[in-house]
Tab-separated table of C-alpha atoms in Angstrom:
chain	number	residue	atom	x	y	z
O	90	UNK	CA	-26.629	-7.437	-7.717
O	91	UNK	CA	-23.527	-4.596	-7.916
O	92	UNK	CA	-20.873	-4.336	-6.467
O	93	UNK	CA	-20.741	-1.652	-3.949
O	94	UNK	CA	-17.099	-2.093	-2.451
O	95	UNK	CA	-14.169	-4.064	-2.116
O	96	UNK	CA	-11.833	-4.031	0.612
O	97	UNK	CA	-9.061	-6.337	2.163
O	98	UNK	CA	-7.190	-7.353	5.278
O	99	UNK	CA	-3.765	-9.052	5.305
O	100	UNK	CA	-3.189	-11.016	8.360
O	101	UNK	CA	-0.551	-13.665	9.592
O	102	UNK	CA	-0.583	-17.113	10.562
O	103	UNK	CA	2.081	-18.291	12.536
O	104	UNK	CA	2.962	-22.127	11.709
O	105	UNK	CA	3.009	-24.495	14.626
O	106	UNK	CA	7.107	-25.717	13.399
O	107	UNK	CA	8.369	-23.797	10.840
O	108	UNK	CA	8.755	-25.443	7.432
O	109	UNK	CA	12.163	-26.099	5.626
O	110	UNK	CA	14.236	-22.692	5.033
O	111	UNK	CA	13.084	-20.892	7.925
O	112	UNK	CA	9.603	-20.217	6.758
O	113	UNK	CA	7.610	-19.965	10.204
O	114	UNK	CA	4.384	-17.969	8.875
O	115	UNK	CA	1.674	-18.117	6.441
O	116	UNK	CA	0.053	-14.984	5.712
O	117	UNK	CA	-3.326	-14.299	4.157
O	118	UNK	CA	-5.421	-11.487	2.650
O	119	UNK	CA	-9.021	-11.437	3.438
O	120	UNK	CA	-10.716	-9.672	0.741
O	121	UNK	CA	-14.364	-9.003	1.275
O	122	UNK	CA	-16.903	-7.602	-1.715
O	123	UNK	CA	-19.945	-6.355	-0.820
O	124	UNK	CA	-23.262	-5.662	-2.957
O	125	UNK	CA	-26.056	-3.199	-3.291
O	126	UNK	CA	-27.896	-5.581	-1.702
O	127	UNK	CA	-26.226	-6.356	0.917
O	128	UNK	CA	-24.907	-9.810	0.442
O	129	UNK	CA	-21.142	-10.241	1.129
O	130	UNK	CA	-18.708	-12.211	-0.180
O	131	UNK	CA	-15.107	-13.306	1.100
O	132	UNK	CA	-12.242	-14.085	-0.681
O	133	UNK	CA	-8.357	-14.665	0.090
O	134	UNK	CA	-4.949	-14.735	-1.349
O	135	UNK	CA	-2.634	-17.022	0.558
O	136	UNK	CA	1.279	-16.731	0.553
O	137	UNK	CA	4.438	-17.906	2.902
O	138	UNK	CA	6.374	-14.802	4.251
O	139	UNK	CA	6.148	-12.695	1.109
O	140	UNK	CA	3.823	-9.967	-0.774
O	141	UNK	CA	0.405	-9.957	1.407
O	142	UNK	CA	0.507	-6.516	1.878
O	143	UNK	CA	1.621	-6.095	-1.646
O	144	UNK	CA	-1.408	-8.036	-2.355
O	145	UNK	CA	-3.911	-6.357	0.227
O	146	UNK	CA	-2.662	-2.422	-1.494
O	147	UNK	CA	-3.424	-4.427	-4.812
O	148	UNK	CA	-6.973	-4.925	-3.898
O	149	UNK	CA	-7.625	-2.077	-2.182
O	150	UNK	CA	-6.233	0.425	-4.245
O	151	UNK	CA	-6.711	-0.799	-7.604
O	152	UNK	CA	-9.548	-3.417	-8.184
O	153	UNK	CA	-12.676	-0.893	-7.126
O	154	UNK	CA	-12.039	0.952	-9.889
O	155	UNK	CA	-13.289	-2.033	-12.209
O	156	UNK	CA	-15.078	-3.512	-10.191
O	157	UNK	CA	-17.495	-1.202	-8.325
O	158	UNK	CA	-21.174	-0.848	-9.809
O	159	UNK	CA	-20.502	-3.541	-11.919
O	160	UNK	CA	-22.240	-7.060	-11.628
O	161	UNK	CA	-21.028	-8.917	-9.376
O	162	UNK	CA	-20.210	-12.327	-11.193
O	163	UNK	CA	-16.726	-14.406	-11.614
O	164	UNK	CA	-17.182	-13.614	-15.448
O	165	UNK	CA	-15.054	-9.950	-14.814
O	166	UNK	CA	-11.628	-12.118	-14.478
O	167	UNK	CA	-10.652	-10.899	-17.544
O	168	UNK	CA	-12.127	-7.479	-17.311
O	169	UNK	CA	-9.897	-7.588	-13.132
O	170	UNK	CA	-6.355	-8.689	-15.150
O	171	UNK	CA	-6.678	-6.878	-17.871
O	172	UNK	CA	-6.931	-3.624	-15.506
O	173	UNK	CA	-4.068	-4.440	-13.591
O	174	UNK	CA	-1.649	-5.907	-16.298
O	175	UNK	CA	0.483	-2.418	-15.518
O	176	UNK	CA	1.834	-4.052	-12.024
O	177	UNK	CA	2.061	-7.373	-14.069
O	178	UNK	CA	0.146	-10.463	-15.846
O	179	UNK	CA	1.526	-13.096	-12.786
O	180	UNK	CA	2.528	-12.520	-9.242
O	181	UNK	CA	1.186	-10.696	-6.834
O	182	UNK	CA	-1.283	-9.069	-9.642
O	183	UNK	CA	-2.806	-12.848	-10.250
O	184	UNK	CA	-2.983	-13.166	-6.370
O	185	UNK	CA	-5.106	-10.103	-5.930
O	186	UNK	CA	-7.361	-11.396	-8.515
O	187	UNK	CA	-7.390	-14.585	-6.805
O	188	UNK	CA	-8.621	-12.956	-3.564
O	189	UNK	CA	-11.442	-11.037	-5.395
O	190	UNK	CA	-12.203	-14.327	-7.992
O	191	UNK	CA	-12.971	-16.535	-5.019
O	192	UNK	CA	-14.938	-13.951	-3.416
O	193	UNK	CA	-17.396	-13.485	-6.283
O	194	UNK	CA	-17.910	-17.005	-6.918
O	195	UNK	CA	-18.834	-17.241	-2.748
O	196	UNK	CA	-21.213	-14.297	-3.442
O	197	UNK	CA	-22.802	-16.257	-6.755
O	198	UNK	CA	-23.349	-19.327	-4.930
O	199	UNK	CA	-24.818	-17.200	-1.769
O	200	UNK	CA	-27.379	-15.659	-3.981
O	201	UNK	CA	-28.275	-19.055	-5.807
O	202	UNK	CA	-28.539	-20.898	-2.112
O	203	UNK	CA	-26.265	-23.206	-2.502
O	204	UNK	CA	-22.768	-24.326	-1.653
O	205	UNK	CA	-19.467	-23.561	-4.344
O	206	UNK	CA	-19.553	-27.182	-4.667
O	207	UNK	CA	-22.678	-27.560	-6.063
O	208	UNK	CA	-22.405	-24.499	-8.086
O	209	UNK	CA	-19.536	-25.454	-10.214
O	210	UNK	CA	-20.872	-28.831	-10.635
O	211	UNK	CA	-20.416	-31.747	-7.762
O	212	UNK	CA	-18.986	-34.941	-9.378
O	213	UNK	CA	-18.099	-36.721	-6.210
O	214	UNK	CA	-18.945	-36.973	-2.512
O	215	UNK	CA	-15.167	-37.669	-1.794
O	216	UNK	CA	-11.812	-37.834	-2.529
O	217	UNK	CA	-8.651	-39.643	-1.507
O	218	UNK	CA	-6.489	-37.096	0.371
O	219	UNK	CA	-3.042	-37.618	1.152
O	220	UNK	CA	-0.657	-36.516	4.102
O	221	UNK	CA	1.893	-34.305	3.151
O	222	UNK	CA	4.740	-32.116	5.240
O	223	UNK	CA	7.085	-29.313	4.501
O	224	UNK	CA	10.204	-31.332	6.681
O	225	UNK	CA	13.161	-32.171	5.096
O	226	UNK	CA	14.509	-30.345	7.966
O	227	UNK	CA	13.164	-33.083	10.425
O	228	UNK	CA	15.465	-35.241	11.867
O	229	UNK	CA	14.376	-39.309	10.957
O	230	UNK	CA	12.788	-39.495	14.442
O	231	UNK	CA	10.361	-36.611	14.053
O	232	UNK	CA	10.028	-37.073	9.984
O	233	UNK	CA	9.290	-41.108	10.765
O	234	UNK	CA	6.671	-39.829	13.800
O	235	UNK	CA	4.904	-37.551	11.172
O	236	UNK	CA	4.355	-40.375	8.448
O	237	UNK	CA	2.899	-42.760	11.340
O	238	UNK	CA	0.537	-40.493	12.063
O	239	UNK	CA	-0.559	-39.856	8.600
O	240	UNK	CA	-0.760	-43.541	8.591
O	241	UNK	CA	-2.949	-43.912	12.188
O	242	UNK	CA	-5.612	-41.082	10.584
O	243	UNK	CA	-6.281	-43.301	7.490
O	244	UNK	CA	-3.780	-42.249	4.637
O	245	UNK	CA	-2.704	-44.428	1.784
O	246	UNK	CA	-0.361	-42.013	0.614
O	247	UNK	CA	1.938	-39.754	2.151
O	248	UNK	CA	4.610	-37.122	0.337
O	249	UNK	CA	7.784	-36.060	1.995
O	250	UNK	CA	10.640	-33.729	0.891
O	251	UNK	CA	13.535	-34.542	-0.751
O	252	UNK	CA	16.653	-33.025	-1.774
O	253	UNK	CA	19.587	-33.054	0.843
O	254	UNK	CA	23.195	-31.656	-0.134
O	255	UNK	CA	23.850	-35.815	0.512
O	256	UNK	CA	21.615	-37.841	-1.776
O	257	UNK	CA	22.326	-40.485	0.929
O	258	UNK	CA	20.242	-38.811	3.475
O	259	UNK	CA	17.739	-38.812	1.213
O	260	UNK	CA	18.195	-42.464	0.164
O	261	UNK	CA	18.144	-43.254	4.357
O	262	UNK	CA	14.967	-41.364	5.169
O	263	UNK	CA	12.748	-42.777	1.943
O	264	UNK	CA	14.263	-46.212	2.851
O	265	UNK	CA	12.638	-45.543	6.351
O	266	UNK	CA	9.394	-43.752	5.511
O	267	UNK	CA	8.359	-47.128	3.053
O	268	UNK	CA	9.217	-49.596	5.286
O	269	UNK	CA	6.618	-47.477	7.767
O	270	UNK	CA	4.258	-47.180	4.532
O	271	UNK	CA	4.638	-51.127	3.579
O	272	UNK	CA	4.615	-52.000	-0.256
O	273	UNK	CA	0.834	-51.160	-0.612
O	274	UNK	CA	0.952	-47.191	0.231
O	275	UNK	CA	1.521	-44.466	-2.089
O	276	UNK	CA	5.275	-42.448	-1.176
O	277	UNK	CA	5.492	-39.489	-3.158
O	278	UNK	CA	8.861	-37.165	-2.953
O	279	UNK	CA	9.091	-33.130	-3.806
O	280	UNK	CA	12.466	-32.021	-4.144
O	281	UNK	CA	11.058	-28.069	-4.313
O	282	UNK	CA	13.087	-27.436	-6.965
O	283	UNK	CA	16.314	-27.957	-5.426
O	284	UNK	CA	18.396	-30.025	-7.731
O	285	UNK	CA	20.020	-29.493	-11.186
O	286	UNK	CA	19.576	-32.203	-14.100
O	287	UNK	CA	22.247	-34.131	-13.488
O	288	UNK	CA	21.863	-34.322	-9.217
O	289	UNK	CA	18.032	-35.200	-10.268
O	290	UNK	CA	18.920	-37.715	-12.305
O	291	UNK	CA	21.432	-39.328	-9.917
O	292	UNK	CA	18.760	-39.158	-6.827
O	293	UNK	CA	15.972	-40.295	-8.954
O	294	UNK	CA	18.212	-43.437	-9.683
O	295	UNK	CA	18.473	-44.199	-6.030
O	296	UNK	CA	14.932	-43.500	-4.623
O	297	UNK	CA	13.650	-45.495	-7.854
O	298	UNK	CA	13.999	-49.058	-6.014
O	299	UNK	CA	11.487	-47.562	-3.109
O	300	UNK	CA	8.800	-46.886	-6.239
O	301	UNK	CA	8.123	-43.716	-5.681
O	302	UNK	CA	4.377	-42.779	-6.849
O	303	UNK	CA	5.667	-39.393	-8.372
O	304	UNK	CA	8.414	-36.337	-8.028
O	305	UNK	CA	7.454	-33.426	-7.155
O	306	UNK	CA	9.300	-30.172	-8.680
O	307	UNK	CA	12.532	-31.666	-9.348
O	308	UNK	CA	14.040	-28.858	-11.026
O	309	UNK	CA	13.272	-24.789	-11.584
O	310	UNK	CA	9.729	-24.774	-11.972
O	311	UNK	CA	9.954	-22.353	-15.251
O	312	UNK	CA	12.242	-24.227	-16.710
O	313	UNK	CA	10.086	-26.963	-18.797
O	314	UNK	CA	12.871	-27.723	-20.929
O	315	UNK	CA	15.449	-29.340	-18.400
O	316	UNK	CA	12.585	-31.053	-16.775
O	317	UNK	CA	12.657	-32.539	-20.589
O	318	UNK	CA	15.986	-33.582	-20.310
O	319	UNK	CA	15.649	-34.803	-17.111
O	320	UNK	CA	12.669	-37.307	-18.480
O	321	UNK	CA	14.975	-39.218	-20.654
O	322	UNK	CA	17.160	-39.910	-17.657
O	323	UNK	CA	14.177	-41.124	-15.547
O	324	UNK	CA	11.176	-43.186	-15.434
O	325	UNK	CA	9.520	-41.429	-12.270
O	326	UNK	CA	6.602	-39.715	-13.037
O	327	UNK	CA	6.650	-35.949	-12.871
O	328	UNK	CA	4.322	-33.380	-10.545
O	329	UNK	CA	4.489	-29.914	-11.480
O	330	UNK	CA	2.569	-26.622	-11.358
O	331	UNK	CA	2.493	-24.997	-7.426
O	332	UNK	CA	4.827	-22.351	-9.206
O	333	UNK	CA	3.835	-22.113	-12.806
O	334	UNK	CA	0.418	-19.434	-13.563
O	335	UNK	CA	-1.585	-20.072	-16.610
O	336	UNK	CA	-3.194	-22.466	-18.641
O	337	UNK	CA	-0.649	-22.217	-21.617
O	338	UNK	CA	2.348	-22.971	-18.821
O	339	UNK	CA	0.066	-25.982	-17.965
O	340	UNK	CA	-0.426	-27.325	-21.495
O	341	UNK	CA	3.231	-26.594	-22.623
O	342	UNK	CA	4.510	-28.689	-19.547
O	343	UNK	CA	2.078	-31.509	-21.055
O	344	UNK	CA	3.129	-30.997	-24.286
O	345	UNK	CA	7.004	-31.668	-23.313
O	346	UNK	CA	6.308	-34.726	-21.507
O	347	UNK	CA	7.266	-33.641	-18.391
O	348	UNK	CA	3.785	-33.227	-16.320
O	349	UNK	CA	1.990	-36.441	-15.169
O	350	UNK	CA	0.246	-35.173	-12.758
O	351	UNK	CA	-1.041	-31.109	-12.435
O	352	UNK	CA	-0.799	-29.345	-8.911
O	353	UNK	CA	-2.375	-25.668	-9.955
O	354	UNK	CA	-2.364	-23.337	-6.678
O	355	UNK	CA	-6.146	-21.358	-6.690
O	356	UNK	CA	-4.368	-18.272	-5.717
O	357	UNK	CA	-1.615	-18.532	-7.252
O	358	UNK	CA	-3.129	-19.055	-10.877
O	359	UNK	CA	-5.150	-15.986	-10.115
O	360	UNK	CA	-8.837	-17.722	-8.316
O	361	UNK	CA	-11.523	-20.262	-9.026
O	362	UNK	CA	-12.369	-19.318	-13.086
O	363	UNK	CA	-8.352	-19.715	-14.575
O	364	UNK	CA	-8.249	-23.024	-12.456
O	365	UNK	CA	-11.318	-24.620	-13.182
O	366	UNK	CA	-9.887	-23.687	-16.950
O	367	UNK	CA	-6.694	-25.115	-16.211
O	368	UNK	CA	-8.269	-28.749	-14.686
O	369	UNK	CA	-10.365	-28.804	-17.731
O	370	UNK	CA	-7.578	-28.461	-20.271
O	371	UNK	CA	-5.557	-31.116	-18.187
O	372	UNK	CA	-8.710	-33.994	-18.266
O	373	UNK	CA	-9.226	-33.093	-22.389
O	374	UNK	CA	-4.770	-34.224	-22.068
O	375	UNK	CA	-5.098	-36.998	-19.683
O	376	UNK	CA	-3.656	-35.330	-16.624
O	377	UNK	CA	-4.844	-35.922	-13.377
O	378	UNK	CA	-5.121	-32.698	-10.808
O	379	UNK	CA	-4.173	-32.938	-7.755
O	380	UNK	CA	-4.300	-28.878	-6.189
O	381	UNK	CA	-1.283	-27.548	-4.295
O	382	UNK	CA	-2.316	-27.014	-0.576
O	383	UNK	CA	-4.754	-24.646	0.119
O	384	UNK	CA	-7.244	-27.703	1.372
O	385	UNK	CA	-10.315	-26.096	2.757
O	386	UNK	CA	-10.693	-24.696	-0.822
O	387	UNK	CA	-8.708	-27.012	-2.842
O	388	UNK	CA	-10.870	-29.898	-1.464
O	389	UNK	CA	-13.887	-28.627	-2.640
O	390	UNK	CA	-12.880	-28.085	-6.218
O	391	UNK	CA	-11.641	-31.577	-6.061
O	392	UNK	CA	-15.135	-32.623	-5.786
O	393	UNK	CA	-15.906	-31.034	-8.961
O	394	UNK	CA	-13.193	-31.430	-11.325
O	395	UNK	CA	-13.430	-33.933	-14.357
O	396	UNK	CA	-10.117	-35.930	-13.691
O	397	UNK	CA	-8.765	-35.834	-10.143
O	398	UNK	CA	-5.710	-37.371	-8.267
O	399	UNK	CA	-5.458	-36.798	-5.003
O	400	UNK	CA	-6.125	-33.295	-2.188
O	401	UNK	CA	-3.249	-32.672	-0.049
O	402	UNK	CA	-3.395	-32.578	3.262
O	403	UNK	CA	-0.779	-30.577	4.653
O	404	UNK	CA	0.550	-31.173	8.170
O	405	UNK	CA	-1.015	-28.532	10.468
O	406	UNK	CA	-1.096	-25.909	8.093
O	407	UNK	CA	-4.941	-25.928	7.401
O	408	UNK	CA	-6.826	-22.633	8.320
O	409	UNK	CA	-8.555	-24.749	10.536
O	410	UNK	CA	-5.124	-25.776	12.169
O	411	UNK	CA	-3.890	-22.054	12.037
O	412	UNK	CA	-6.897	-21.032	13.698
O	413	UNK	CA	-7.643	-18.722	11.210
O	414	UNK	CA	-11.374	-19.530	10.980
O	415	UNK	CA	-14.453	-18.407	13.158
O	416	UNK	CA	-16.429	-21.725	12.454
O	417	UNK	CA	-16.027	-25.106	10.801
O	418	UNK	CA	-15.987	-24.505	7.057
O	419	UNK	CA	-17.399	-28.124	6.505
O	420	UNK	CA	-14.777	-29.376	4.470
O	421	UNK	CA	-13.445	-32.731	6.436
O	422	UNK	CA	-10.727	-34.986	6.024
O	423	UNK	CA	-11.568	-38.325	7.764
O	424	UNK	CA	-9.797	-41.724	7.006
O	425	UNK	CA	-8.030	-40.764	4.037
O	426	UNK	CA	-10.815	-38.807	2.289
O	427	UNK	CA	-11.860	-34.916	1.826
O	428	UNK	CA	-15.609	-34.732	1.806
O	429	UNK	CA	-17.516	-31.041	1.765
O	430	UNK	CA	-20.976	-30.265	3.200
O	431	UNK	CA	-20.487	-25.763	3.663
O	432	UNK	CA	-24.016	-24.713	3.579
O	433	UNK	CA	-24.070	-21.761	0.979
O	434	UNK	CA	-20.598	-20.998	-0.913
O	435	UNK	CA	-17.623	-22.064	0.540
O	436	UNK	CA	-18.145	-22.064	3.796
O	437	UNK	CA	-15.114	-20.282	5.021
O	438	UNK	CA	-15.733	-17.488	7.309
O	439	UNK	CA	-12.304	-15.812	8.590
O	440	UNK	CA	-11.947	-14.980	12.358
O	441	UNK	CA	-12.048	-11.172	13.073
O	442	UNK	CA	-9.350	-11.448	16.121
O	443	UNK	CA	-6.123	-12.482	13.276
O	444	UNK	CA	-3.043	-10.606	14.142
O	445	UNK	CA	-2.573	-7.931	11.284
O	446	UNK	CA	0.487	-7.715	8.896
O	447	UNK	CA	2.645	-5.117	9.597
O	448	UNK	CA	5.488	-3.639	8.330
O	449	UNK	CA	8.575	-5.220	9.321
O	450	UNK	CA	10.549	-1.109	10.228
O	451	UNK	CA	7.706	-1.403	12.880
């Protein structure tokens, strides 16, 4: 089975509320790669606001050239990066491979007849999911509505977004969210990389008395070494990795101390093979995974990987929310869980009515 072309389509996805900053889209890149026998498989690369087209002249442009007549078969990752490393080894480059990664593992599992899930290697029928929302804009009312729905649908934990200009807002609003939660529920916070060492360490000091599970990105995601710092000023666990790219970032963060639990982004590390590599390196340290949104796909791998925390489940931002898919993928989230049943490979088939991306001189 060769590979007889490779294409893609960026589209957008207009949010239903628009997420803190301004951010009112999602777009994605559709890549498709078809075979000399006439099995297809589809692929994407996911980002807020910037690069899809970027991405989508990426794919179309440069991949074919490595990739057409070739097997088709996840194992030409290296050959894909190695071929592009002139417009860069992270970025947008790792996002096109992403998009063309995830399509050749749907077209491996196609041919084999069976699902992604049970081609990488199911360990689980489930796992706990937990709500999570972009909404440190919301006011209390609307934030406090949010959480008691993620509480009505089943969740035992929820993550909300810290980081106000007045570390007494944020002290009010986690106050509020665990007295909806009750002692028993997990609260996690994500400051997105807003504060500085010492602002972390002072806001860390006041949400510590509401026991929060973890923080999310408390500082510059690149910079491991102040997230060092900040670790001998606190005693709240540590989530990184929606912004860092490859397996050495990963095991470096470990290495420092400052990653308890690992949130790799498929697209973002550059498709199914790197993260599959990077969940792997985290179970041989100790690290749970828990992937960064993304949870028709990140679901599934959650099934599969050797030490899991949790699959978040991010407030109407789904495809399936977005309406971005022409059928049920068969990856649910019921009562606090993610379970996947897709039929052959993952299951996600993209609607062919999306609103393009266009330039924004038009």
């Amino acid at each position: 089975m060769r590979v007889s072309e490779v294409s893609a389509r960026a589209h957008r996805l207009p949010l239903h509320r628009a997420w803190d900053g301004g951010v009112d889209r999602n777009d994605l890149v559709v890549v498709r790669v078809r075979t000399d026998t006439g099995l297809v498989g589809t692929g994407f690369a996911w980002t807020p606001l910037i690069g899809a087209r970027a991405v989508e002249a990426l794919v179309n442009d440069d991949c074919p050239a490595v990739l057409v007549g070739r097997e088709a078969h996840p194992a030409r990752w290296e050959e894909l990066c190695w071929h592009l490393r002139e417009a860069g080894t992270s970025g947008l480059t790792l996002m096109a491979v992403a998009g063309v990664d995830i399509a050749l593992w749907d077209l491996v599992a196609r041919l084999a007849g069976v699902s992604l899930v049970d081609l990488v290697g199911r360990r689980r029928d489930e796992v706990r999911a937990y709500g999570s929302g972009v909404n440190l804009d919301y006011p209390l009312a609307d934030l406090l509505e949010q959480v008691r729905g993620w509480v009505a649908a089943g969740h035992r934990a929820v993550k909300i977004k810290v980081g106000s200009a007045d570390v007494g807002r944020d002290v009010e609003r986690v106050a509020a969210v665990r007295e909806v939660l009750g002692p028993d529920r997990l609260l996690m916070v994500d400051a997105n990389q807003r504060w500085d060492v010492p602002a972390a360490a002072r806001a860390l000091s006041a949400l510590e008395p509401f026991d929060p599970h973890f923080v999310e990105e408390p500082l510059v995601a690149g910079d491991l070494a102040a997230h060092a710092r900040l670790r001998e000023r606190t005693g709240v666990p540590f989530a990184v990795g929606e912004n860092l790219r490859t397996v050495e970032e990963f095991e470096r963060a470990v290495e420092l101390g400052v990653c308890d639990v690992a949130q790799p982004n498929v697209v973002r590390v550059g498709g199914v093979t790197p993260f599959l590599r990077i969940a792997e390196s985290m179970a041989r340290r100790g690290v749970p995974v828990a992937p960064h949104l993304l949870p028709e796909l990140s679901g599934q791998l959650a099934l599969c990987l050797p030490r899991v925390a949790m699959v978040e489940d991010v407030d109407r931002a789904s495809f399936a929310a977005l309406g971005a898919l022409a059928r049920p993928s068969g990856v649910e989230f019921d009562g606090g869980w993610v379970r996947a049943d897709t039929g052959l490979g993952h299951g996600l088939v993209f609607s062919d009515t999306l609103a393009p991306v266009v330039s924004a001189s038009r």
